Short mmCIF file of C-alpha atoms in Angstrom, two decimals:
data_model
loop_
_atom_site.label_atom_id
_atom_site.label_comp_id
_atom_site.label_asym_id
_atom_site.label_seq_id
_atom_site.Cartn_x
_atom_site.Cartn_y
_atom_site.Cartn_z
CA MET A 1 0.00 0.00 0.00
CA PRO A 2 1.52 3.37 -0.98
CA THR A 3 2.13 6.06 1.62
CA LEU A 4 -1.07 8.08 1.74
CA GLU A 5 0.58 11.49 1.57
CA PRO A 6 -0.45 13.50 -1.50
CA PRO A 7 1.57 16.60 -2.47
CA ASN A 8 -1.00 18.93 -0.87
CA ALA A 9 -1.08 16.92 2.39
CA ALA A 10 0.29 19.74 4.58
CA ASP A 11 -2.24 22.31 3.32
CA VAL A 12 -5.13 19.85 3.60
CA ARG A 13 -4.08 18.78 7.08
CA ARG A 14 -4.04 22.43 8.19
CA ILE A 15 -7.54 23.06 6.82
CA VAL A 16 -8.85 19.85 8.38
CA GLU A 17 -7.42 20.78 11.78
CA GLU A 18 -8.91 24.27 11.55
CA ARG A 19 -12.37 22.93 10.74
CA LEU A 20 -12.19 20.31 13.48
CA ALA A 21 -11.20 23.03 15.94
CA ALA A 22 -14.16 25.11 14.80
CA LEU A 23 -16.45 22.16 15.62
CA ASP A 24 -15.03 21.95 19.13
CA GLY A 25 -15.94 25.56 19.70
CA SER A 26 -19.47 25.17 18.39
CA ASN A 27 -22.43 24.81 20.72
CA GLY A 28 -24.69 23.22 18.10
CA LEU A 29 -25.30 19.58 17.31
CA GLN A 30 -22.38 17.97 15.53
CA GLU A 31 -22.72 15.36 12.80
CA THR A 32 -20.72 12.18 13.34
CA VAL A 33 -20.16 8.84 11.57
CA THR A 34 -19.70 5.69 13.62
CA VAL A 35 -17.10 3.17 12.41
CA GLU A 36 -15.50 0.02 13.74
CA TRP A 37 -12.20 1.21 15.18
CA ARG A 38 -9.82 -1.31 16.75
CA ALA A 39 -12.61 -3.67 17.84
CA GLN A 40 -14.74 -0.82 19.18
CA GLN A 41 -17.31 1.61 17.85
CA ARG A 42 -15.98 5.15 17.43
CA ALA A 43 -17.76 8.31 16.37
CA LEU A 44 -15.84 10.41 13.84
CA PRO A 45 -16.52 14.15 13.47
CA VAL A 46 -17.86 15.33 10.11
CA ILE A 47 -16.68 18.48 8.35
CA SER A 48 -17.16 19.99 4.90
CA MET A 49 -14.17 20.02 2.55
CA PRO A 50 -13.62 21.35 -0.99
CA VAL A 51 -14.02 18.47 -3.43
CA ASP A 52 -10.91 19.50 -5.37
CA LEU A 53 -8.69 19.33 -2.27
CA LEU A 54 -9.56 15.68 -1.63
CA THR A 55 -7.76 12.84 -3.38
CA TYR A 56 -8.76 9.34 -4.47
CA ASN A 57 -7.28 6.47 -2.53
CA PRO A 58 -4.87 4.61 -4.87
CA ALA A 59 -5.23 1.50 -2.67
CA THR A 60 -9.02 1.32 -2.86
CA HIS A 61 -10.38 -2.16 -3.55
CA ARG A 62 -13.17 -0.64 -5.59
CA VAL A 63 -11.13 -0.70 -8.82
CA ARG A 64 -8.19 -2.97 -7.96
CA ALA A 65 -8.83 -5.44 -10.80
CA GLN A 66 -9.85 -2.73 -13.28
CA ARG A 67 -6.46 -1.05 -12.96
CA SER A 68 -5.09 -3.80 -15.23
CA LEU A 69 -7.18 -2.40 -18.10
CA ASP A 70 -4.25 -0.19 -19.15
CA PRO A 71 -0.87 -1.58 -17.96
CA ALA A 72 1.01 1.65 -18.75
CA ARG A 73 -1.39 3.82 -16.76
CA ASP A 74 -1.41 1.24 -13.98
CA GLN A 75 2.38 1.46 -13.75
CA ASP A 76 2.11 5.25 -13.58
CA LEU A 77 -0.49 4.91 -10.82
CA THR A 78 1.85 2.65 -8.86
CA ALA A 79 4.86 4.93 -9.34
CA GLN A 80 3.08 8.29 -8.81
CA PRO A 81 -0.25 7.48 -7.09
CA PHE A 82 -1.13 11.13 -6.46
CA GLY A 83 0.05 12.51 -9.77
CA THR A 84 -2.41 14.23 -12.08
CA SER A 85 -2.52 11.40 -14.62
CA ALA A 86 -2.82 8.70 -11.94
CA GLN A 87 -5.71 10.47 -10.22
CA ALA A 88 -7.39 10.99 -13.60
CA TYR A 89 -7.10 7.25 -14.26
CA LEU A 90 -8.73 6.47 -10.92
CA HIS A 91 -11.53 8.93 -11.74
CA HIS A 92 -12.13 7.13 -15.04
CA LEU A 93 -12.17 3.68 -13.42
CA LEU A 94 -14.49 4.74 -10.60
CA MET A 95 -17.07 5.81 -13.18
CA GLY A 96 -16.67 2.65 -15.26
CA ASP A 97 -18.57 -0.61 -15.49
CA PRO A 98 -16.47 -3.23 -13.60
CA ALA A 99 -16.72 -5.66 -16.53
CA ASP A 100 -15.96 -3.00 -19.16
CA PRO A 101 -14.43 0.16 -17.65
CA SER A 102 -14.58 1.88 -21.05
CA LYS A 103 -18.34 2.20 -20.44
CA THR A 104 -19.97 4.19 -17.66
CA ASP A 105 -21.56 2.00 -14.98
CA PRO A 106 -25.37 2.46 -14.78
CA THR A 107 -25.08 2.46 -10.97
CA PHE A 108 -22.69 5.41 -11.23
CA GLU A 109 -25.24 7.29 -13.33
CA ALA A 110 -27.88 6.45 -10.73
CA LEU A 111 -25.59 7.79 -7.98
CA LYS A 112 -25.07 11.03 -9.91
CA ASP A 113 -28.81 11.37 -10.40
CA ASP A 114 -29.45 10.81 -6.69
CA LEU A 115 -26.79 13.34 -5.66
CA GLU A 116 -28.14 15.93 -8.07
CA GLN A 117 -31.73 15.53 -6.88
CA HIS A 118 -31.30 14.87 -3.18
CA GLY A 119 -27.78 15.96 -2.28
CA GLN A 120 -25.20 13.99 -0.32
CA ASN A 121 -26.83 11.68 2.23
CA GLU A 122 -23.82 9.84 3.62
CA PRO A 123 -20.45 11.49 4.40
CA GLY A 124 -17.23 10.08 3.02
CA ILE A 125 -14.29 9.25 5.28
CA ILE A 126 -10.82 10.79 4.90
CA THR A 127 -7.39 10.69 6.46
CA ARG A 128 -6.02 13.91 7.91
CA ALA A 129 -4.17 14.34 4.59
CA GLY A 130 -7.44 14.33 2.64
CA VAL A 131 -7.26 10.83 1.11
CA LEU A 132 -10.69 9.21 0.78
CA ILE A 133 -10.93 5.83 2.51
CA ASN A 134 -14.66 5.73 1.84
CA GLY A 135 -16.53 7.85 -0.69
CA ASN A 136 -14.22 7.63 -3.70
CA THR A 137 -17.09 6.93 -6.09
CA ARG A 138 -19.18 9.70 -4.52
CA ARG A 139 -16.37 12.18 -5.08
CA ALA A 140 -16.13 11.08 -8.72
CA ALA A 141 -19.87 11.70 -9.11
CA MET A 142 -19.69 15.08 -7.37
CA LYS A 143 -16.75 16.15 -9.55
CA SER A 144 -18.71 15.13 -12.64
CA LEU A 145 -21.63 17.26 -11.43
CA GLY A 146 -19.38 20.22 -10.66
CA GLN A 147 -20.30 20.24 -6.96
CA GLU A 148 -17.77 22.12 -4.84
CA HIS A 149 -18.01 20.73 -1.31
CA MET A 150 -18.22 17.27 0.20
CA ARG A 151 -19.07 16.24 3.76
CA VAL A 152 -16.43 13.89 5.17
CA ALA A 153 -15.74 12.21 8.48
CA VAL A 154 -12.16 12.57 9.67
CA LEU A 155 -10.08 9.67 10.96
CA PRO A 156 -7.84 9.96 14.03
CA PRO A 157 -4.30 11.17 13.31
CA ASP A 158 -2.76 7.80 14.24
CA ALA A 159 -4.75 5.80 11.64
CA GLY A 160 -2.46 3.16 10.13
CA HIS A 161 -2.59 0.79 7.17
CA GLY A 162 -4.47 -1.92 9.10
CA ASP A 163 -7.02 0.59 10.40
CA LEU A 164 -7.74 1.88 6.90
CA GLN A 165 -8.24 -1.63 5.52
CA SER A 166 -10.56 -2.60 8.36
CA ILE A 167 -12.68 0.52 7.99
CA GLU A 168 -13.04 0.12 4.23
CA LEU A 169 -14.05 -3.53 4.64
CA SER A 170 -16.54 -2.92 7.47
CA LEU A 171 -18.24 -0.15 5.50
CA GLN A 172 -18.27 -2.26 2.33
CA LEU A 173 -20.08 -5.08 4.13
CA ARG A 174 -22.84 -2.91 5.51
CA ARG A 175 -26.11 -3.96 3.93
CA ASP A 176 -27.05 -0.43 2.99
CA HIS A 177 -23.81 0.20 1.11
CA ARG A 178 -24.54 1.58 -2.32
CA ARG A 179 -22.09 -0.32 -4.50
CA ASP A 180 -20.59 -3.76 -3.83
CA TYR A 181 -17.09 -4.84 -4.68
CA SER A 182 -17.00 -6.43 -8.11
CA PHE A 183 -16.23 -10.16 -8.34
CA MET A 184 -12.50 -9.85 -9.01
CA ASN A 185 -12.04 -7.07 -6.47
CA PHE A 186 -13.66 -9.23 -3.78
CA LEU A 187 -11.18 -12.03 -4.58
CA LEU A 188 -8.28 -9.59 -4.39
CA ALA A 189 -9.47 -8.17 -1.07
CA VAL A 190 -9.59 -11.67 0.44
CA ASP A 191 -6.18 -12.54 -0.99
CA GLU A 192 -4.65 -9.35 0.35
CA ARG A 193 -5.55 -10.34 3.89
CA VAL A 194 -4.16 -13.84 3.36
CA ALA A 195 -0.89 -12.30 2.14
CA ALA A 196 -0.83 -10.13 5.27
CA GLY A 197 -0.80 -13.27 7.41
CA ARG A 198 -4.32 -13.02 8.78
CA PRO A 199 -5.75 -16.39 10.00
CA PRO A 200 -8.42 -17.91 7.73
CA GLY A 201 -11.04 -17.88 10.48
CA GLU A 202 -10.49 -14.18 11.09
CA ILE A 203 -10.72 -13.39 7.37
CA GLN A 204 -13.94 -15.39 7.08
CA ALA A 205 -15.41 -13.46 10.00
CA ASP A 206 -14.32 -10.13 8.50
CA PHE A 207 -15.98 -10.89 5.17
CA ARG A 208 -18.88 -12.77 6.74
CA ILE A 209 -18.27 -15.78 4.53
CA LYS A 210 -18.07 -19.51 5.16
CA ALA A 211 -14.91 -21.59 4.94
CA THR A 212 -16.08 -23.09 1.64
CA THR A 213 -16.53 -19.62 0.12
CA PHE A 214 -13.10 -18.58 1.39
CA GLU A 215 -11.43 -21.65 -0.13
CA ARG A 216 -13.29 -21.16 -3.42
CA ALA A 217 -12.18 -17.52 -3.61
CA LEU A 218 -8.51 -18.44 -3.20
CA TRP A 219 -8.75 -21.27 -5.73
CA ILE A 220 -10.43 -19.11 -8.38
CA LEU A 221 -7.95 -16.25 -7.99
CA ALA A 222 -4.99 -18.65 -8.26
CA PHE A 223 -6.61 -20.24 -11.32
CA VAL A 224 -7.12 -16.84 -13.00
CA ARG A 225 -3.58 -15.70 -12.22
CA GLU A 226 -2.19 -18.92 -13.69
CA ALA A 227 -4.28 -18.41 -16.83
CA ILE A 228 -2.92 -14.86 -17.15
CA ASP A 229 0.67 -16.12 -16.83
CA ARG A 230 0.03 -18.75 -19.49
CA SER A 231 -1.38 -16.10 -21.83
CA ARG A 232 1.83 -14.03 -21.96
CA VAL A 233 3.37 -13.27 -25.35
CA GLN A 234 6.12 -10.84 -26.29
CA GLY A 235 4.94 -7.68 -28.00
CA THR A 236 6.76 -5.63 -30.62
CA SER A 237 8.18 -3.33 -27.94
CA GLY A 238 9.83 -6.26 -26.16
CA GLN A 239 7.39 -6.14 -23.26
CA ASP A 240 5.00 -8.98 -22.47
CA ILE A 241 1.30 -8.60 -23.18
CA ALA A 242 -1.22 -10.80 -21.40
CA MET A 243 -4.84 -11.16 -20.43
CA ARG A 244 -5.93 -9.07 -17.45
CA LEU A 245 -7.88 -9.65 -14.26
CA VAL A 246 -10.70 -7.52 -15.64
CA ASP A 247 -11.09 -9.97 -18.55
CA PHE A 248 -12.44 -12.55 -16.08
CA GLU A 249 -14.86 -10.17 -14.34
CA THR A 250 -17.98 -11.48 -16.12
CA HIS A 251 -17.17 -15.17 -15.63
CA GLN A 252 -18.04 -15.51 -11.94
CA GLY A 253 -20.74 -18.14 -12.36
CA LYS A 254 -18.62 -20.27 -14.72
CA LEU A 255 -15.58 -20.12 -12.44
CA GLU A 256 -17.58 -21.01 -9.34
CA GLU A 257 -19.18 -23.97 -11.10
CA LEU A 258 -15.76 -25.09 -12.35
CA TYR A 259 -14.42 -25.02 -8.80
CA ARG A 260 -17.30 -27.15 -7.58
CA ALA A 261 -16.98 -29.70 -10.41
CA TYR A 262 -13.16 -29.82 -10.18
CA SER A 263 -13.20 -30.28 -6.40
CA ALA A 264 -15.70 -33.14 -6.64
CA LEU A 265 -13.73 -34.91 -9.37
CA LYS A 266 -10.17 -34.40 -8.07
CA PRO A 267 -10.23 -37.05 -5.27
CA LYS A 268 -11.69 -39.66 -7.62
CA SER A 269 -9.61 -38.99 -10.74
CA PRO A 270 -6.95 -36.26 -10.64
CA ASP A 271 -6.24 -36.62 -14.35
CA ASP A 272 -9.91 -36.22 -15.29
CA ALA A 273 -10.12 -33.20 -13.01
CA GLU A 274 -7.21 -31.55 -14.82
CA ALA A 275 -8.76 -32.39 -18.19
CA LEU A 276 -12.04 -30.80 -17.10
CA ARG A 277 -10.17 -27.73 -15.86
CA GLU A 278 -8.34 -27.19 -19.16
CA GLN A 279 -11.40 -27.63 -21.36
CA ARG A 280 -13.63 -25.33 -19.34
CA LEU A 281 -10.89 -22.70 -19.31
CA LEU A 282 -10.80 -22.95 -23.10
CA ALA A 283 -14.56 -22.34 -23.23
CA ILE A 284 -14.28 -19.37 -20.86
CA VAL A 285 -11.50 -17.81 -22.95
CA LEU A 286 -13.71 -18.20 -26.03
CA GLY A 287 -16.60 -16.50 -24.23
CA LYS A 288 -19.06 -19.38 -24.12
CA SER A 289 -22.17 -19.08 -21.97
CA LYS A 290 -22.49 -20.69 -18.58
CA THR A 291 -25.16 -23.09 -19.84
CA ASP A 292 -22.82 -24.20 -22.65
CA VAL A 293 -19.83 -24.60 -20.33
CA ARG A 294 -21.87 -27.03 -18.22
CA PHE A 295 -21.87 -29.49 -21.11
CA ILE A 296 -18.09 -29.85 -20.84
CA ASP A 297 -17.01 -32.93 -18.93
CA ALA A 298 -13.57 -34.53 -18.64
CA ASP A 299 -13.88 -36.43 -21.94
CA PHE A 300 -15.60 -33.64 -23.88
CA THR A 301 -12.82 -32.90 -26.38
CA GLU A 302 -12.02 -36.56 -27.02
CA ARG A 303 -15.68 -37.26 -27.74
CA TYR A 304 -16.67 -34.18 -29.73
CA MET A 305 -13.61 -32.34 -31.10
CA ARG A 306 -10.73 -34.80 -31.15
CA GLY A 307 -9.52 -33.49 -34.49
CA VAL A 308 -8.41 -30.16 -33.00
CA LEU A 309 -6.08 -31.63 -30.36
CA PRO A 310 -2.36 -31.18 -31.06
CA PRO A 311 -0.42 -34.44 -31.52
CA PRO A 312 0.96 -36.03 -28.33
CA SER A 313 4.40 -34.86 -27.30
CA ALA A 314 7.22 -37.19 -28.31
CA GLN A 315 9.01 -36.37 -25.05
CA ALA A 316 7.75 -38.29 -22.05
CA ALA A 317 6.55 -36.10 -19.21
CA THR A 318 8.44 -36.33 -15.94
CA ALA A 319 6.94 -36.56 -12.50
CA VAL A 320 6.32 -33.24 -10.78
CA ARG A 321 8.03 -32.53 -7.47
CA ILE A 322 5.74 -31.04 -4.82
CA PRO A 323 7.31 -27.74 -3.65
CA GLY A 324 8.90 -27.89 -0.21
CA THR A 325 8.94 -31.69 -0.06
CA SER A 326 10.78 -34.67 -1.49
CA LEU A 327 7.49 -36.09 -2.77
CA THR A 328 6.55 -36.27 -6.40
CA ALA A 329 3.20 -36.34 -8.15
CA ALA A 330 2.44 -38.35 -11.24
CA ALA A 331 2.99 -36.53 -14.52
CA PRO A 332 -0.13 -35.46 -16.39
CA SER A 333 -1.36 -37.82 -19.08
CA GLN A 334 -0.69 -37.15 -22.74
CA THR A 335 -4.34 -36.17 -23.11
CA VAL A 336 -4.05 -33.51 -20.41
CA GLN A 337 -0.80 -32.26 -21.95
CA ALA A 338 -2.50 -31.95 -25.34
CA LEU A 339 -5.48 -30.13 -23.79
CA ARG A 340 -3.14 -27.78 -21.99
CA ALA A 341 -1.31 -26.99 -25.23
CA LEU A 342 -4.65 -26.28 -26.94
CA THR A 343 -5.77 -23.97 -24.13
CA ASP A 344 -2.39 -22.20 -24.11
CA GLU A 345 -2.84 -21.47 -27.80
CA ALA A 346 -6.23 -19.89 -27.11
CA LEU A 347 -4.94 -17.89 -24.13
CA LYS A 348 -2.05 -16.42 -26.10
CA ALA A 349 -4.25 -15.64 -29.09
CA ARG A 350 -6.75 -13.86 -26.84
CA SER A 351 -3.95 -11.76 -25.34
CA VAL A 352 -2.94 -10.69 -28.84
CA GLU A 353 -6.51 -9.74 -29.76
CA LEU A 354 -6.84 -7.70 -26.56
CA ALA A 355 -3.69 -5.69 -27.40
CA PRO A 356 -3.76 -5.40 -31.22
CA THR A 357 -1.41 -2.41 -31.34
CA GLY A 358 1.26 -4.23 -29.34
CA VAL A 359 2.01 -6.91 -31.95
CA ALA A 360 2.87 -7.15 -35.63
CA PRO A 361 -0.12 -7.27 -38.04
CA GLN A 362 0.75 -10.81 -39.11
CA VAL A 363 0.80 -11.99 -35.49
CA LEU A 364 -2.63 -10.45 -34.96
CA ALA A 365 -4.00 -12.07 -38.12
CA THR A 366 -2.66 -15.48 -37.09
CA ALA A 367 -4.12 -15.17 -33.60
CA SER A 368 -7.54 -14.12 -34.92
CA ALA A 369 -7.60 -17.02 -37.37
CA ALA A 370 -6.67 -19.49 -34.63
CA LEU A 371 -9.45 -18.20 -32.35
CA GLN A 372 -12.02 -18.37 -35.14
CA LYS A 373 -11.05 -21.97 -35.91
CA LEU A 374 -11.23 -23.01 -32.25
CA ASP A 375 -14.49 -21.14 -31.77
CA ALA A 376 -16.15 -22.90 -34.71
CA ALA A 377 -14.93 -26.31 -33.54
CA LEU A 378 -16.13 -25.69 -29.99
CA ASP A 379 -19.55 -24.45 -31.15
CA GLY A 380 -20.04 -27.64 -33.14
CA ALA A 381 -18.95 -29.79 -30.23
CA LEU A 382 -21.23 -27.98 -27.79
CA ASP A 383 -24.16 -28.47 -30.11
CA GLN A 384 -23.53 -32.23 -30.16
CA ALA A 385 -22.99 -32.38 -26.41
CA GLY A 386 -26.14 -30.37 -25.79
CA LYS A 387 -28.28 -32.87 -27.64
CA GLN A 388 -27.00 -35.69 -25.44
CA ASN A 389 -27.08 -33.80 -22.15
CA ARG A 390 -30.55 -32.29 -22.32
CA VAL A 391 -32.12 -35.50 -21.01
CA ILE A 392 -29.56 -36.04 -18.21
CA LYS A 393 -30.59 -34.94 -14.74
CA LYS A 394 -27.73 -34.00 -12.47
CA ARG A 395 -27.42 -33.41 -8.76
CA TYR A 396 -26.43 -29.78 -9.24
CA ALA A 397 -29.19 -28.87 -11.70
CA ALA A 398 -31.16 -26.98 -9.02
CA VAL A 399 -28.03 -25.12 -7.88
CA ASP A 400 -27.23 -24.19 -11.47
CA ARG A 401 -30.74 -22.83 -12.02
CA LEU A 402 -30.52 -20.71 -8.88
CA SER A 403 -27.16 -19.43 -10.06
CA ASP A 404 -28.82 -18.39 -13.32
CA ALA A 405 -31.62 -16.69 -11.39
CA ASN A 406 -29.09 -14.73 -9.33
CA GLU A 407 -27.42 -13.50 -12.51
CA ASP A 408 -30.83 -12.39 -13.81
CA LEU A 409 -31.42 -10.52 -10.54
CA GLU A 410 -28.07 -8.75 -10.97
CA LEU A 411 -29.18 -7.68 -14.45
CA SER A 412 -32.42 -6.42 -12.87
CA LEU A 413 -30.40 -4.33 -10.41
CA ALA A 414 -28.54 -2.71 -13.29
CA ALA A 415 -31.80 -2.15 -15.18
CA VAL A 416 -33.40 -0.43 -12.16
CA ALA A 417 -30.32 1.74 -11.68
CA ASP A 418 -30.35 2.67 -15.37
CA ALA A 419 -34.07 3.51 -15.25
CA ARG A 420 -33.58 5.64 -12.14
CA SER A 421 -30.73 7.54 -13.75
CA THR A 422 -33.00 8.60 -16.61
CA GLY A 423 -36.06 9.29 -14.43
CA ASN A 424 -38.02 6.39 -15.99
CA PHE A 425 -38.42 4.13 -12.96
CA LYS A 426 -41.71 3.28 -11.24
CA ALA A 427 -41.65 0.73 -8.43
CA ASP A 428 -45.22 -0.37 -9.18
CA ASP A 429 -44.05 -1.72 -12.54
CA LEU A 430 -42.32 -4.52 -10.64
CA ASP A 431 -45.31 -5.45 -8.49
CA GLU A 432 -46.76 -8.30 -10.55
CA ALA A 433 -43.37 -9.91 -11.22
CA LEU A 434 -42.42 -9.62 -7.53
CA LEU A 435 -45.66 -11.30 -6.42
CA THR A 436 -44.96 -14.15 -8.84
CA MET A 437 -41.44 -14.44 -7.47
CA ARG A 438 -42.80 -14.52 -3.90
CA GLY A 439 -45.09 -17.42 -4.82
CA ASN A 440 -42.24 -19.32 -6.47
CA LEU A 441 -39.98 -18.78 -3.45
CA ALA A 442 -42.70 -20.14 -1.17
CA LYS A 443 -43.05 -23.28 -3.33
CA LEU A 444 -39.26 -23.68 -3.43
CA ALA A 445 -39.07 -23.40 0.38
CA GLN A 446 -41.67 -26.14 0.77
CA LEU A 447 -39.84 -28.46 -1.66
CA VAL A 448 -36.44 -27.82 -0.08
CA SER A 449 -37.80 -28.39 3.45
CA ARG A 450 -39.67 -31.61 2.67
CA GLY A 451 -37.93 -34.45 4.49
CA GLU A 452 -34.67 -32.53 4.76
CA SER A 453 -32.85 -30.90 7.66
CA SER A 454 -30.33 -28.14 7.13
CA THR A 455 -28.41 -25.67 9.27
CA GLY A 456 -27.36 -23.54 6.32
CA ASP A 457 -27.99 -19.81 6.49
CA GLY A 458 -29.38 -19.75 2.96
CA VAL A 459 -31.99 -22.45 3.61
CA ALA A 460 -32.90 -20.79 6.92
CA TRP A 461 -33.45 -17.50 5.10
CA LEU A 462 -35.63 -19.21 2.49
CA ARG A 463 -37.80 -20.79 5.17
CA ALA A 464 -38.13 -17.45 6.95
CA ALA A 465 -39.02 -15.68 3.71
CA ALA A 466 -41.76 -18.25 3.10
CA SER A 467 -42.86 -18.17 6.78
CA LEU A 468 -41.98 -21.83 7.29
CA PRO A 469 -40.59 -23.19 10.60
CA ASN A 470 -36.81 -23.66 10.67
CA ALA A 471 -37.03 -27.42 11.11
CA SER A 472 -37.86 -30.11 8.59
CA GLY A 473 -41.55 -30.96 8.38
#
């Protein structure tokens, strides 16, 4: 985490101290914000500060993954976090859609609309040097609207790195918080605490997640980082180009389902698990839908697209030594090696397409042709697999359907935000659909509860929502 001392820190600190002193001398009611501070609740005084004197927090988790959108600007942000260009980059990312930062996020437009109509409801939180620990997106919206002052709560002068992280996290997890971390930024926030040496149980409590969710988050992030490393190719300037964290932002459902399928298969057949992993990664890189990716099992390529596999390597694979031990693991089969080579080809070609100006025209043409060929072969294979899998009922079918429903609800959230931002939203328009959903949830609760006992929070919530007792009937 960079030192949070912008160039204007001394001037801002003086103004902050003056305004805090003015509060102490006031006989009127003072506005405060309560935060979790070193395992206790603490009320922070609120003052008004010029928007232009405040600075975005370069360490905010709000846009951590999106910073990889432009590697050159990200390097500049790392080297000069409070420079003009770095702060402008943060401003751009804070306005952007997490999955495509080149587009403005509908929730950001809704926030601007709300600020313009109703003013600032919730203060931001700053260090004494004027760096926003909470309220970065609000400041971006206020700057876009040309508003001059922002209400901010002021942290104690001894606030350290750990304090700032804890405050940002506790505020993020409040139910009334306006904008959640995106998928990749959540994974990075969890990983950051692991890297800091925090115990898993403490991290799970901080994020209010179960051990299974914690383990899944670490697995997915490691998987994505490995895929990025495998995608690296050398550009014309001599620097590597690669896929970016933000390129996996929209694949949450597919990655979570891959983790579940891989974890179930690994103890039974490690080689099949690795084959499944490679083939689903190929489908993700090629942008296939979640329903299509579900058709891919361990033997998918051998059954439906064997002709695209590279020939087996003439060199026998050697056993892999487990780091930190004298133990070795069996080498992957020739099939897994061939699948890995196929997926590597797709990863590298996608990197080239994502950075077309960084490679020679012929390299770009070759990469595009390779992706088109793989895409056509995979589409044909998925069509065949779909015909055979439509009649197969699986244990996780219900989970998969709920996952789809959650994605539809997320699209509904964006649609409501978009409608609000343009003044075209009426809550009554949702009434009929919401009543239908309530009826379906009640039926689902009855089916789930029939003859089953569960201590899961999700099932308990479903029973409560349907007014069913929290014990199996």
